[in-house]
């Protein structure tokens, strides 16, 4: 049987069920394909001995075809035989031209009818006939194939013309005419036509896919599925945008006016203007530098977003078949001819335009994303599946025929990106977050204050200078320069830069720590999180499911405690009946998804791993350990197999896909004697409640007695208390003609919908206990959450005892959550409302109106949520309800209730609205992820839709990474506070200095260009330095930041006012007493002679060094005495500090003309004085800390009873 391994180059006819002898000497070696950590297929490495030019390599004859087991007959069967005969003998060069173009295939996305499919085949066959390579070995077989395909084409066209059979199925499932023999024949012809398209025109195989060596060639011919990125803004455009800032425009005007006035004044006075233009030019140069820096950051940010988009794309993978092996390939790497496997379990979004391959598999698609219609559309072989739609029911195997810009979603995206209003949803360019709202309000208030100060400086200078001192009216230009300088100093231009840098720096660092941030503002929002609602599987646990216990019934209970032993091996050694083992293995093998597979070593005996659903992988491991092969069972079962002759009967089977409402999955297959056998697996209590019989010791079905009704739940409880997940397996024999879609009038699913009759009155096979060990880092991470004031709630679909076991191990549940006097940590011993099941939760928080509609009751919810720690047997809607209720709760405003909760239960309610973080991996979790303040999607186990809905993607699905996100989020907030503390200190000191100078001397002792250096350039460097401060563990030892809390805390005000007061005193002393104390000429007298003074240069140098030393102080916000802690762990901060100091030395010593400093710089004694006054900022900070703590202590003694009570509330456990 050649089909066991398949043709080594990935081709081999239509069905893959080809018998014959393989010529081992002629069959080309298959390339080795490696798998990268992200799941994408990596480089293809051919056999070194086959290193000849692959582009000219001709495939050898592979096999002689035998179509005796074909699922086709009539004309379709004849075409299959011809194609197999022709294709099987010679495949041609792997870089040979294709008889169809990307444009011709792309039209099929628009046409989507059988006539165009027939026309496409006709064109391709004619090209093959007229221009194809001559097959000297079997010209008759190829001619015969062409003739029969043309007959098939004519037949399809005739059917389309006469009967108008649509290419697309209806939304109501199978058409009424589907049982008409004529319609069935037409459907088979179309099914065969699609197979011809795959094998002849696309040179692929429904069973074995493409040759991996062809990927690059196919991308060149048909295009790449990586859509063209939106055009980035040019650097010049970003410069233009940056220069629109109001302050920068004023500075440009100021610079031009300065140059014009100085030049004109010198000409009128008969002087030469060799350097008079320098100051104005320096101002313009400063503006240029600021514009270039801003534009450079924006330009780099564009590419950061491109990298982010690429990272997001790398998390979207699909299962494709290449060279007969199922691989996980990223959406961008999918090519035309790939065979794609999809199922409703993951509700995968189709990444490219495809055609469904036969036989029919009860596939229903959700096309609402394209059409707006919410009804599901049934698909059958030959139907077009458009990119962007989702598999909502069933499974399907399809061939890709259009990718990238030629696909439907690619065409839409291209049209969208042609407009100027292209949305940047994926990049998070939405409305402002609370942080940005706070900052805009702060900047607005500072701007108003700066404007008032500038106007006051201008008016005061004019009154004093013109009216009192009698200055020349031309000096009004100097007054205007001083006023604009005051305004420039007052406005914190470095603030937006600091915010952008802090968010970008944090998001990049978070990426390295397994947090892929989609929306930058999610960084700081996570820093305010008060509640985390987390999944169990894969997040708290390692997601390495292993079957460790098996209960077959009749007292047969097998538990394996030794990690080195397998459950299957242990069960097989205990003399369990072979009929029971066979039944168990068939139930598992048949009722698992195609995408769930085990990976075997080359000897095909050793399992190296698995992929797909982790629970199903554990079950397949059990089958393997029991000595059976799941693939053989799948592929030889009618109604389940899609291979060989069995594929003809695939439509006879019926799959009931898993849903959170039903909590089970079933697959019905036809039996030899007529009728069906339905295999079912799902939640233990749900399955067991629908069983009337149980499997006996020899595999026979026996009535479920009272003893067994007690034993099975007891065993399940014992498994659950050990932290195992209980999964029940059952079956039911159905009579011929049974209506699979019929539902029960009495039995309901967990959401209240009627259950399928087929899934009732079943026979219990076994109970499987599956263990998923807790991640070792989770308990420590949850302890950090509690220390940080972040509440953690477990929301899981598991039964209550399993959920409680995991929650207690993780530390979500503590001893005080259980009733006093109890020692066993099980669900029954928990206090009221600490644990709730989904159905009870829904019944409590929703009121049912008379018309049957449900109404959310916030008051009842507020009574539950402070106690709630575990929500078991929950549905995705419960997550949405929880996120909504927490987010809308105003319980904190009811002080009496909060006091009662504290006194009676020791529960501290956060004094502001809850900020909710929610984790999710399923498609149905997407609304909850959207509704939460921060949505976390699982990067490994999450569906694509969940990832699209989330703000942050956990690349390792690990709860500890959520705590990392919280730490970095708080660090963003702290970094911006640090910069604000630094910036506002500079602004207060500089504005007051400039105002004093304006009123006393009608000019500022700090020149405009000097203040620009302080305010624009040095502050920009400071924003980068302070934004790059790494997070410290102390951030997680304080409560979250309130939504309404001011960004400037009391301690920050103390630091800013204390440092600004010190700086102003130093500057005022140097300004008024400096000339006498230091025996130097006053600066204003020197300036009147248009010379640069040592006096003002000393003031400028001292002022800058006080800022540099205060920058070190600003690394701390809470009055820490050791401001140097962690300084050398941040090399960027140290580098910027040293760079700024070096530039200051250059400016003072060599920048006399441009920066209006003394021609020869400063002497050593003045440098020492500047450095001493600068270092004095460090001493002043210690004084501020001591005074602030003394004030706190004084206030504490006045309000000691209340303080003690608050301290108790803050330290009591949640």
PDB file of C-alpha atoms in Angstrom, residues 840-1081:
ATOM      1  CA  UNK A 840     -26.234  29.383  40.092  1.00  0.00           C
ATOM      2  CA  UNK A 841     -24.312  32.568  39.329  1.00  0.00           C
ATOM      3  CA  UNK A 842     -26.543  33.315  36.338  1.00  0.00           C
ATOM      4  CA  UNK A 843     -29.737  32.602  38.227  1.00  0.00           C
ATOM      5  CA  UNK A 844     -28.670  34.977  41.014  1.00  0.00           C
ATOM      6  CA  UNK A 845     -27.483  37.993  39.025  1.00  0.00           C
ATOM      7  CA  UNK A 846     -30.143  37.928  36.305  1.00  0.00           C
ATOM      8  CA  UNK A 847     -33.839  38.648  36.720  1.00  0.00           C
ATOM      9  CA  UNK A 848     -36.153  37.051  34.180  1.00  0.00           C
ATOM     10  CA  UNK A 849     -38.867  39.403  32.940  1.00  0.00           C
ATOM     11  CA  UNK A 850     -42.380  38.387  31.994  1.00  0.00           C
ATOM     12  CA  UNK A 851     -41.454  38.370  28.309  1.00  0.00           C
ATOM     13  CA  UNK A 852     -38.584  35.949  29.027  1.00  0.00           C
ATOM     14  CA  UNK A 853     -35.779  38.477  28.626  1.00  0.00           C
ATOM     15  CA  UNK A 854     -33.007  38.546  31.214  1.00  0.00           C
ATOM     16  CA  UNK A 855     -32.046  41.701  33.078  1.00  0.00           C
ATOM     17  CA  UNK A 856     -28.752  42.112  34.931  1.00  0.00           C
ATOM     18  CA  UNK A 857     -29.143  42.943  38.623  1.00  0.00           C
ATOM     19  CA  UNK A 858     -26.172  45.017  39.770  1.00  0.00           C
ATOM     20  CA  UNK A 859     -27.321  45.149  43.391  1.00  0.00           C
ATOM     21  CA  UNK A 860     -27.334  41.363  43.728  1.00  0.00           C
ATOM     22  CA  UNK A 861     -23.999  41.171  41.911  1.00  0.00           C
ATOM     23  CA  UNK A 862     -22.495  43.648  44.398  1.00  0.00           C
ATOM     24  CA  UNK A 863     -23.484  41.337  47.240  1.00  0.00           C
ATOM     25  CA  UNK A 864     -21.690  38.410  45.586  1.00  0.00           C
ATOM     26  CA  UNK A 865     -18.483  39.667  44.012  1.00  0.00           C
ATOM     27  CA  UNK A 866     -16.539  40.758  47.127  1.00  0.00           C
ATOM     28  CA  UNK A 867     -16.711  37.139  48.361  1.00  0.00           C
ATOM     29  CA  UNK A 868     -16.391  35.358  45.000  1.00  0.00           C
ATOM     30  CA  UNK A 869     -13.031  33.670  44.362  1.00  0.00           C
ATOM     31  CA  UNK A 870     -13.899  30.675  42.155  1.00  0.00           C
ATOM     32  CA  UNK A 871     -16.521  30.463  39.407  1.00  0.00           C
ATOM     33  CA  UNK A 872     -16.754  26.804  38.346  1.00  0.00           C
ATOM     34  CA  UNK A 873     -18.625  25.201  35.458  1.00  0.00           C
ATOM     35  CA  UNK A 874     -18.750  28.646  33.913  1.00  0.00           C
ATOM     36  CA  UNK A 875     -19.543  29.624  30.354  1.00  0.00           C
ATOM     37  CA  UNK A 876     -17.961  32.421  28.295  1.00  0.00           C
ATOM     38  CA  UNK A 877     -21.093  34.490  28.954  1.00  0.00           C
ATOM     39  CA  UNK A 878     -20.344  34.240  32.663  1.00  0.00           C
ATOM     40  CA  UNK A 879     -16.958  35.827  31.992  1.00  0.00           C
ATOM     41  CA  UNK A 880     -18.665  38.670  30.159  1.00  0.00           C
ATOM     42  CA  UNK A 881     -21.136  39.112  33.017  1.00  0.00           C
ATOM     43  CA  UNK A 882     -18.314  39.120  35.567  1.00  0.00           C
ATOM     44  CA  UNK A 883     -16.270  41.682  33.620  1.00  0.00           C
ATOM     45  CA  UNK A 884     -19.299  43.922  33.130  1.00  0.00           C
ATOM     46  CA  UNK A 885     -20.486  43.709  36.722  1.00  0.00           C
ATOM     47  CA  UNK A 886     -17.069  44.395  38.231  1.00  0.00           C
ATOM     48  CA  UNK A 887     -16.445  47.285  35.882  1.00  0.00           C
ATOM     49  CA  UNK A 888     -19.788  48.935  36.648  1.00  0.00           C
ATOM     50  CA  UNK A 889     -19.776  48.353  40.392  1.00  0.00           C
ATOM     51  CA  UNK A 890     -19.927  51.432  42.605  1.00  0.00           C
ATOM     52  CA  UNK A 891     -19.843  49.425  45.812  1.00  0.00           C
ATOM     53  CA  UNK A 892     -16.822  51.424  46.987  1.00  0.00           C
ATOM     54  CA  UNK A 893     -19.065  54.477  47.385  1.00  0.00           C
ATOM     55  CA  UNK A 894     -21.228  52.715  49.993  1.00  0.00           C
ATOM     56  CA  UNK A 895     -19.060  53.242  53.059  1.00  0.00           C
ATOM     57  CA  UNK A 896     -21.389  51.360  55.391  1.00  0.00           C
ATOM     58  CA  UNK A 897     -21.280  48.183  53.290  1.00  0.00           C
ATOM     59  CA  UNK A 898     -17.505  48.456  52.915  1.00  0.00           C
ATOM     60  CA  UNK A 899     -17.132  48.827  56.685  1.00  0.00           C
ATOM     61  CA  UNK A 900     -19.361  45.799  57.273  1.00  0.00           C
ATOM     62  CA  UNK A 901     -17.347  43.682  54.830  1.00  0.00           C
ATOM     63  CA  UNK A 902     -14.147  44.719  56.578  1.00  0.00           C
ATOM     64  CA  UNK A 903     -15.386  44.075  60.113  1.00  0.00           C
ATOM     65  CA  UNK A 904     -17.176  40.780  59.455  1.00  0.00           C
ATOM     66  CA  UNK A 905     -15.170  39.155  56.663  1.00  0.00           C
ATOM     67  CA  UNK A 906     -11.862  41.031  56.554  1.00  0.00           C
ATOM     68  CA  UNK A 907     -12.534  42.070  52.957  1.00  0.00           C
ATOM     69  CA  UNK A 908     -11.015  45.329  51.756  1.00  0.00           C
ATOM     70  CA  UNK A 909     -12.936  46.957  48.887  1.00  0.00           C
ATOM     71  CA  UNK A 910     -10.736  49.080  46.632  1.00  0.00           C
ATOM     72  CA  UNK A 911     -11.759  52.750  47.070  1.00  0.00           C
ATOM     73  CA  UNK A 912     -12.495  53.357  43.403  1.00  0.00           C
ATOM     74  CA  UNK A 913     -14.086  51.659  40.418  1.00  0.00           C
ATOM     75  CA  UNK A 914     -12.645  48.246  39.602  1.00  0.00           C
ATOM     76  CA  UNK A 915     -10.127  47.899  36.757  1.00  0.00           C
ATOM     77  CA  UNK A 916     -10.607  44.380  35.398  1.00  0.00           C
ATOM     78  CA  UNK A 917      -8.076  42.171  33.619  1.00  0.00           C
ATOM     79  CA  UNK A 918      -9.552  39.092  31.945  1.00  0.00           C
ATOM     80  CA  UNK A 919      -7.832  36.091  30.390  1.00  0.00           C
ATOM     81  CA  UNK A 920      -9.354  33.982  27.639  1.00  0.00           C
ATOM     82  CA  UNK A 921      -8.423  31.526  24.929  1.00  0.00           C
ATOM     83  CA  UNK A 922     -11.653  30.597  23.166  1.00  0.00           C
ATOM     84  CA  UNK A 923     -13.550  32.451  20.485  1.00  0.00           C
ATOM     85  CA  UNK A 924     -16.527  32.829  22.807  1.00  0.00           C
ATOM     86  CA  UNK A 925     -14.215  34.612  25.265  1.00  0.00           C
ATOM     87  CA  UNK A 926     -13.740  37.499  22.807  1.00  0.00           C
ATOM     88  CA  UNK A 927     -16.681  39.630  24.081  1.00  0.00           C
ATOM     89  CA  UNK A 928     -15.397  39.328  27.661  1.00  0.00           C
ATOM     90  CA  UNK A 929     -11.872  40.251  26.562  1.00  0.00           C
ATOM     91  CA  UNK A 930     -13.284  43.309  24.805  1.00  0.00           C
ATOM     92  CA  UNK A 931     -15.441  44.282  27.769  1.00  0.00           C
ATOM     93  CA  UNK A 932     -12.646  44.031  30.324  1.00  0.00           C
ATOM     94  CA  UNK A 933     -10.294  46.959  30.815  1.00  0.00           C
ATOM     95  CA  UNK A 934      -7.391  44.730  29.788  1.00  0.00           C
ATOM     96  CA  UNK A 935      -7.951  41.550  27.823  1.00  0.00           C
ATOM     97  CA  UNK A 936      -5.250  38.870  27.887  1.00  0.00           C
ATOM     98  CA  UNK A 937      -5.387  36.219  25.154  1.00  0.00           C
ATOM     99  CA  UNK A 938      -3.401  33.008  25.222  1.00  0.00           C
ATOM    100  CA  UNK A 939      -0.701  33.018  22.559  1.00  0.00           C
ATOM    101  CA  UNK A 940      -0.369  29.217  22.441  1.00  0.00           C
ATOM    102  CA  UNK A 941      -3.847  27.862  23.120  1.00  0.00           C
ATOM    103  CA  UNK A 942      -5.844  30.940  22.109  1.00  0.00           C
ATOM    104  CA  UNK A 943      -7.939  31.186  18.981  1.00  0.00           C
ATOM    105  CA  UNK A 944      -7.260  33.893  16.445  1.00  0.00           C
ATOM    106  CA  UNK A 945     -10.464  35.752  17.299  1.00  0.00           C
ATOM    107  CA  UNK A 946      -9.540  35.824  20.983  1.00  0.00           C
ATOM    108  CA  UNK A 947      -6.144  37.254  20.085  1.00  0.00           C
ATOM    109  CA  UNK A 948      -7.764  39.890  17.873  1.00  0.00           C
ATOM    110  CA  UNK A 949     -10.047  40.957  20.739  1.00  0.00           C
ATOM    111  CA  UNK A 950      -7.298  41.145  23.351  1.00  0.00           C
ATOM    112  CA  UNK A 951      -5.079  44.054  24.365  1.00  0.00           C
ATOM    113  CA  UNK A 952      -2.130  41.876  25.375  1.00  0.00           C
ATOM    114  CA  UNK A 953      -1.204  38.387  24.199  1.00  0.00           C
ATOM    115  CA  UNK A 954       0.530  36.050  26.655  1.00  0.00           C
ATOM    116  CA  UNK A 955       3.084  34.298  24.467  1.00  0.00           C
ATOM    117  CA  UNK A 956       3.645  31.565  27.057  1.00  0.00           C
ATOM    118  CA  UNK A 957       0.045  31.337  28.406  1.00  0.00           C
ATOM    119  CA  UNK A 958       1.516  31.810  31.890  1.00  0.00           C
ATOM    120  CA  UNK A 959      -0.200  33.594  34.784  1.00  0.00           C
ATOM    121  CA  UNK A 960       3.178  34.835  36.019  1.00  0.00           C
ATOM    122  CA  UNK A 961       3.425  36.879  32.821  1.00  0.00           C
ATOM    123  CA  UNK A 962       0.249  38.735  33.845  1.00  0.00           C
ATOM    124  CA  UNK A 963       1.964  39.792  37.060  1.00  0.00           C
ATOM    125  CA  UNK A 964       4.910  40.955  34.958  1.00  0.00           C
ATOM    126  CA  UNK A 965       2.501  43.065  32.914  1.00  0.00           C
ATOM    127  CA  UNK A 966       1.105  44.613  36.090  1.00  0.00           C
ATOM    128  CA  UNK A 967       4.620  45.453  37.266  1.00  0.00           C
ATOM    129  CA  UNK A 968       5.559  47.082  33.972  1.00  0.00           C
ATOM    130  CA  UNK A 969       2.235  48.931  33.868  1.00  0.00           C
ATOM    131  CA  UNK A 970       2.878  50.439  37.270  1.00  0.00           C
ATOM    132  CA  UNK A 971       6.394  51.270  36.132  1.00  0.00           C
ATOM    133  CA  UNK A 972       5.005  53.283  33.199  1.00  0.00           C
ATOM    134  CA  UNK A 973       2.940  55.364  35.593  1.00  0.00           C
ATOM    135  CA  UNK A 974       5.894  55.783  37.952  1.00  0.00           C
ATOM    136  CA  UNK A 975       8.231  56.753  35.086  1.00  0.00           C
ATOM    137  CA  UNK A 976       5.888  59.511  33.963  1.00  0.00           C
ATOM    138  CA  UNK A 977       5.563  60.705  37.558  1.00  0.00           C
ATOM    139  CA  UNK A 978       9.359  60.819  37.838  1.00  0.00           C
ATOM    140  CA  UNK A 979       9.637  62.923  34.718  1.00  0.00           C
ATOM    141  CA  UNK A 980       6.834  65.231  35.847  1.00  0.00           C
ATOM    142  CA  UNK A 981       8.657  65.724  39.139  1.00  0.00           C
ATOM    143  CA  UNK A 982      11.819  66.649  37.273  1.00  0.00           C
ATOM    144  CA  UNK A 983      10.150  68.766  34.565  1.00  0.00           C
ATOM    145  CA  UNK A 984       7.936  70.812  36.849  1.00  0.00           C
ATOM    146  CA  UNK A 985      10.818  71.548  39.220  1.00  0.00           C
ATOM    147  CA  UNK A 986      12.748  72.984  36.275  1.00  0.00           C
ATOM    148  CA  UNK A 987       9.712  74.946  35.097  1.00  0.00           C
ATOM    149  CA  UNK A 988       8.970  76.491  38.501  1.00  0.00           C
ATOM    150  CA  UNK A 989      12.559  77.585  39.060  1.00  0.00           C
ATOM    151  CA  UNK A 990      13.134  78.819  35.514  1.00  0.00           C
ATOM    152  CA  UNK A 991       9.870  80.763  35.226  1.00  0.00           C
ATOM    153  CA  UNK A 992      10.383  82.542  38.548  1.00  0.00           C
ATOM    154  CA  UNK A 993      14.003  83.332  37.617  1.00  0.00           C
ATOM    155  CA  UNK A 994      12.907  84.729  34.231  1.00  0.00           C
ATOM    156  CA  UNK A 995      10.092  86.756  35.820  1.00  0.00           C
ATOM    157  CA  UNK A 996      12.393  88.282  38.441  1.00  0.00           C
ATOM    158  CA  UNK A 997      14.855  89.230  35.729  1.00  0.00           C
ATOM    159  CA  UNK A 998      12.102  90.714  33.588  1.00  0.00           C
ATOM    160  CA  UNK A 999      10.790  92.880  36.406  1.00  0.00           C
ATOM    161  CA  UNK A1000      14.202  93.994  37.729  1.00  0.00           C
ATOM    162  CA  UNK A1001      16.389  94.198  34.619  1.00  0.00           C
ATOM    163  CA  UNK A1002      13.784  93.825  31.821  1.00  0.00           C
ATOM    164  CA  UNK A1003      15.708  90.786  30.660  1.00  0.00           C
ATOM    165  CA  UNK A1004      16.167  87.275  31.968  1.00  0.00           C
ATOM    166  CA  UNK A1005      19.537  86.299  33.466  1.00  0.00           C
ATOM    167  CA  UNK A1006      19.071  83.072  31.564  1.00  0.00           C
ATOM    168  CA  UNK A1007      19.157  83.811  27.831  1.00  0.00           C
ATOM    169  CA  UNK A1008      16.488  82.409  25.543  1.00  0.00           C
ATOM    170  CA  UNK A1009      18.883  79.947  23.926  1.00  0.00           C
ATOM    171  CA  UNK A1010      20.088  78.817  27.359  1.00  0.00           C
ATOM    172  CA  UNK A1011      16.551  78.159  28.540  1.00  0.00           C
ATOM    173  CA  UNK A1012      15.845  76.284  25.313  1.00  0.00           C
ATOM    174  CA  UNK A1013      18.797  74.019  26.094  1.00  0.00           C
ATOM    175  CA  UNK A1014      17.424  73.442  29.593  1.00  0.00           C
ATOM    176  CA  UNK A1015      13.811  73.020  28.614  1.00  0.00           C
ATOM    177  CA  UNK A1016      13.778  71.348  25.209  1.00  0.00           C
ATOM    178  CA  UNK A1017      16.995  69.441  24.743  1.00  0.00           C
ATOM    179  CA  UNK A1018      18.060  68.510  28.252  1.00  0.00           C
ATOM    180  CA  UNK A1019      14.482  67.664  29.260  1.00  0.00           C
ATOM    181  CA  UNK A1020      14.086  65.474  26.213  1.00  0.00           C
ATOM    182  CA  UNK A1021      17.174  63.564  27.242  1.00  0.00           C
ATOM    183  CA  UNK A1022      15.853  63.432  30.803  1.00  0.00           C
ATOM    184  CA  UNK A1023      12.549  61.991  29.575  1.00  0.00           C
ATOM    185  CA  UNK A1024      14.439  59.191  27.867  1.00  0.00           C
ATOM    186  CA  UNK A1025      16.561  58.575  30.944  1.00  0.00           C
ATOM    187  CA  UNK A1026      13.674  58.479  33.422  1.00  0.00           C
ATOM    188  CA  UNK A1027      11.381  56.538  31.066  1.00  0.00           C
ATOM    189  CA  UNK A1028      13.984  53.788  30.826  1.00  0.00           C
ATOM    190  CA  UNK A1029      14.021  53.111  34.564  1.00  0.00           C
ATOM    191  CA  UNK A1030      13.400  49.363  35.019  1.00  0.00           C
ATOM    192  CA  UNK A1031      10.637  48.243  37.399  1.00  0.00           C
ATOM    193  CA  UNK A1032      11.430  47.260  40.943  1.00  0.00           C
ATOM    194  CA  UNK A1033       9.646  44.717  43.113  1.00  0.00           C
ATOM    195  CA  UNK A1034       8.531  47.505  45.452  1.00  0.00           C
ATOM    196  CA  UNK A1035       5.998  48.502  42.807  1.00  0.00           C
ATOM    197  CA  UNK A1036       4.037  45.350  43.659  1.00  0.00           C
ATOM    198  CA  UNK A1037       4.025  46.116  47.370  1.00  0.00           C
ATOM    199  CA  UNK A1038       1.543  48.962  47.214  1.00  0.00           C
ATOM    200  CA  UNK A1039      -2.101  49.172  46.113  1.00  0.00           C
ATOM    201  CA  UNK A1040      -3.126  50.053  42.539  1.00  0.00           C
ATOM    202  CA  UNK A1041      -3.488  53.654  41.452  1.00  0.00           C
ATOM    203  CA  UNK A1042      -7.008  55.073  41.620  1.00  0.00           C
ATOM    204  CA  UNK A1043      -8.598  56.122  38.348  1.00  0.00           C
ATOM    205  CA  UNK A1044      -9.338  59.569  39.797  1.00  0.00           C
ATOM    206  CA  UNK A1045      -6.104  60.001  41.730  1.00  0.00           C
ATOM    207  CA  UNK A1046      -3.934  62.941  40.746  1.00  0.00           C
ATOM    208  CA  UNK A1047      -0.661  62.109  39.040  1.00  0.00           C
ATOM    209  CA  UNK A1048       1.155  64.505  41.343  1.00  0.00           C
ATOM    210  CA  UNK A1049       1.156  63.091  44.861  1.00  0.00           C
ATOM    211  CA  UNK A1050       1.689  65.068  48.057  1.00  0.00           C
ATOM    212  CA  UNK A1051       5.235  63.786  48.366  1.00  0.00           C
ATOM    213  CA  UNK A1052       5.948  64.856  44.779  1.00  0.00           C
ATOM    214  CA  UNK A1053       4.686  68.357  45.579  1.00  0.00           C
ATOM    215  CA  UNK A1054       6.993  68.430  48.589  1.00  0.00           C
ATOM    216  CA  UNK A1055       9.948  67.328  46.451  1.00  0.00           C
ATOM    217  CA  UNK A1056       9.215  69.812  43.645  1.00  0.00           C
ATOM    218  CA  UNK A1057       8.556  72.826  45.840  1.00  0.00           C
ATOM    219  CA  UNK A1058      11.501  72.039  48.110  1.00  0.00           C
ATOM    220  CA  UNK A1059      13.968  71.645  45.220  1.00  0.00           C
ATOM    221  CA  UNK A1060      12.570  74.639  43.310  1.00  0.00           C
ATOM    222  CA  UNK A1061      12.853  76.791  46.435  1.00  0.00           C
ATOM    223  CA  UNK A1062      16.494  75.762  46.879  1.00  0.00           C
ATOM    224  CA  UNK A1063      17.280  76.483  43.222  1.00  0.00           C
ATOM    225  CA  UNK A1064      15.555  79.868  43.268  1.00  0.00           C
ATOM    226  CA  UNK A1065      17.400  80.892  46.444  1.00  0.00           C
ATOM    227  CA  UNK A1066      20.751  79.919  44.912  1.00  0.00           C
ATOM    228  CA  UNK A1067      19.999  81.774  41.669  1.00  0.00           C
ATOM    229  CA  UNK A1068      18.715  84.880  43.492  1.00  0.00           C
ATOM    230  CA  UNK A1069      21.802  84.972  45.733  1.00  0.00           C
ATOM    231  CA  UNK A1070      24.088  84.676  42.733  1.00  0.00           C
ATOM    232  CA  UNK A1071      22.021  87.229  40.789  1.00  0.00           C
ATOM    233  CA  UNK A1072      21.884  89.989  43.409  1.00  0.00           C
ATOM    234  CA  UNK A1073      24.765  89.263  45.790  1.00  0.00           C
ATOM    235  CA  UNK A1074      27.079  87.396  43.439  1.00  0.00           C
ATOM    236  CA  UNK A1075      28.913  90.403  41.944  1.00  0.00           C
ATOM    237  CA  UNK A1076      29.862  91.706  45.410  1.00  0.00           C
ATOM    238  CA  UNK A1077      30.681  88.306  46.917  1.00  0.00           C
ATOM    239  CA  UNK A1078      32.709  87.117  43.929  1.00  0.00           C
ATOM    240  CA  UNK A1079      34.072  90.496  42.849  1.00  0.00           C
ATOM    241  CA  UNK A1080      32.766  90.255  39.292  1.00  0.00           C
ATOM    242  CA  UNK A1081      30.962  92.781  37.119  1.00  0.00           C
TER     243      UNK A1081
END
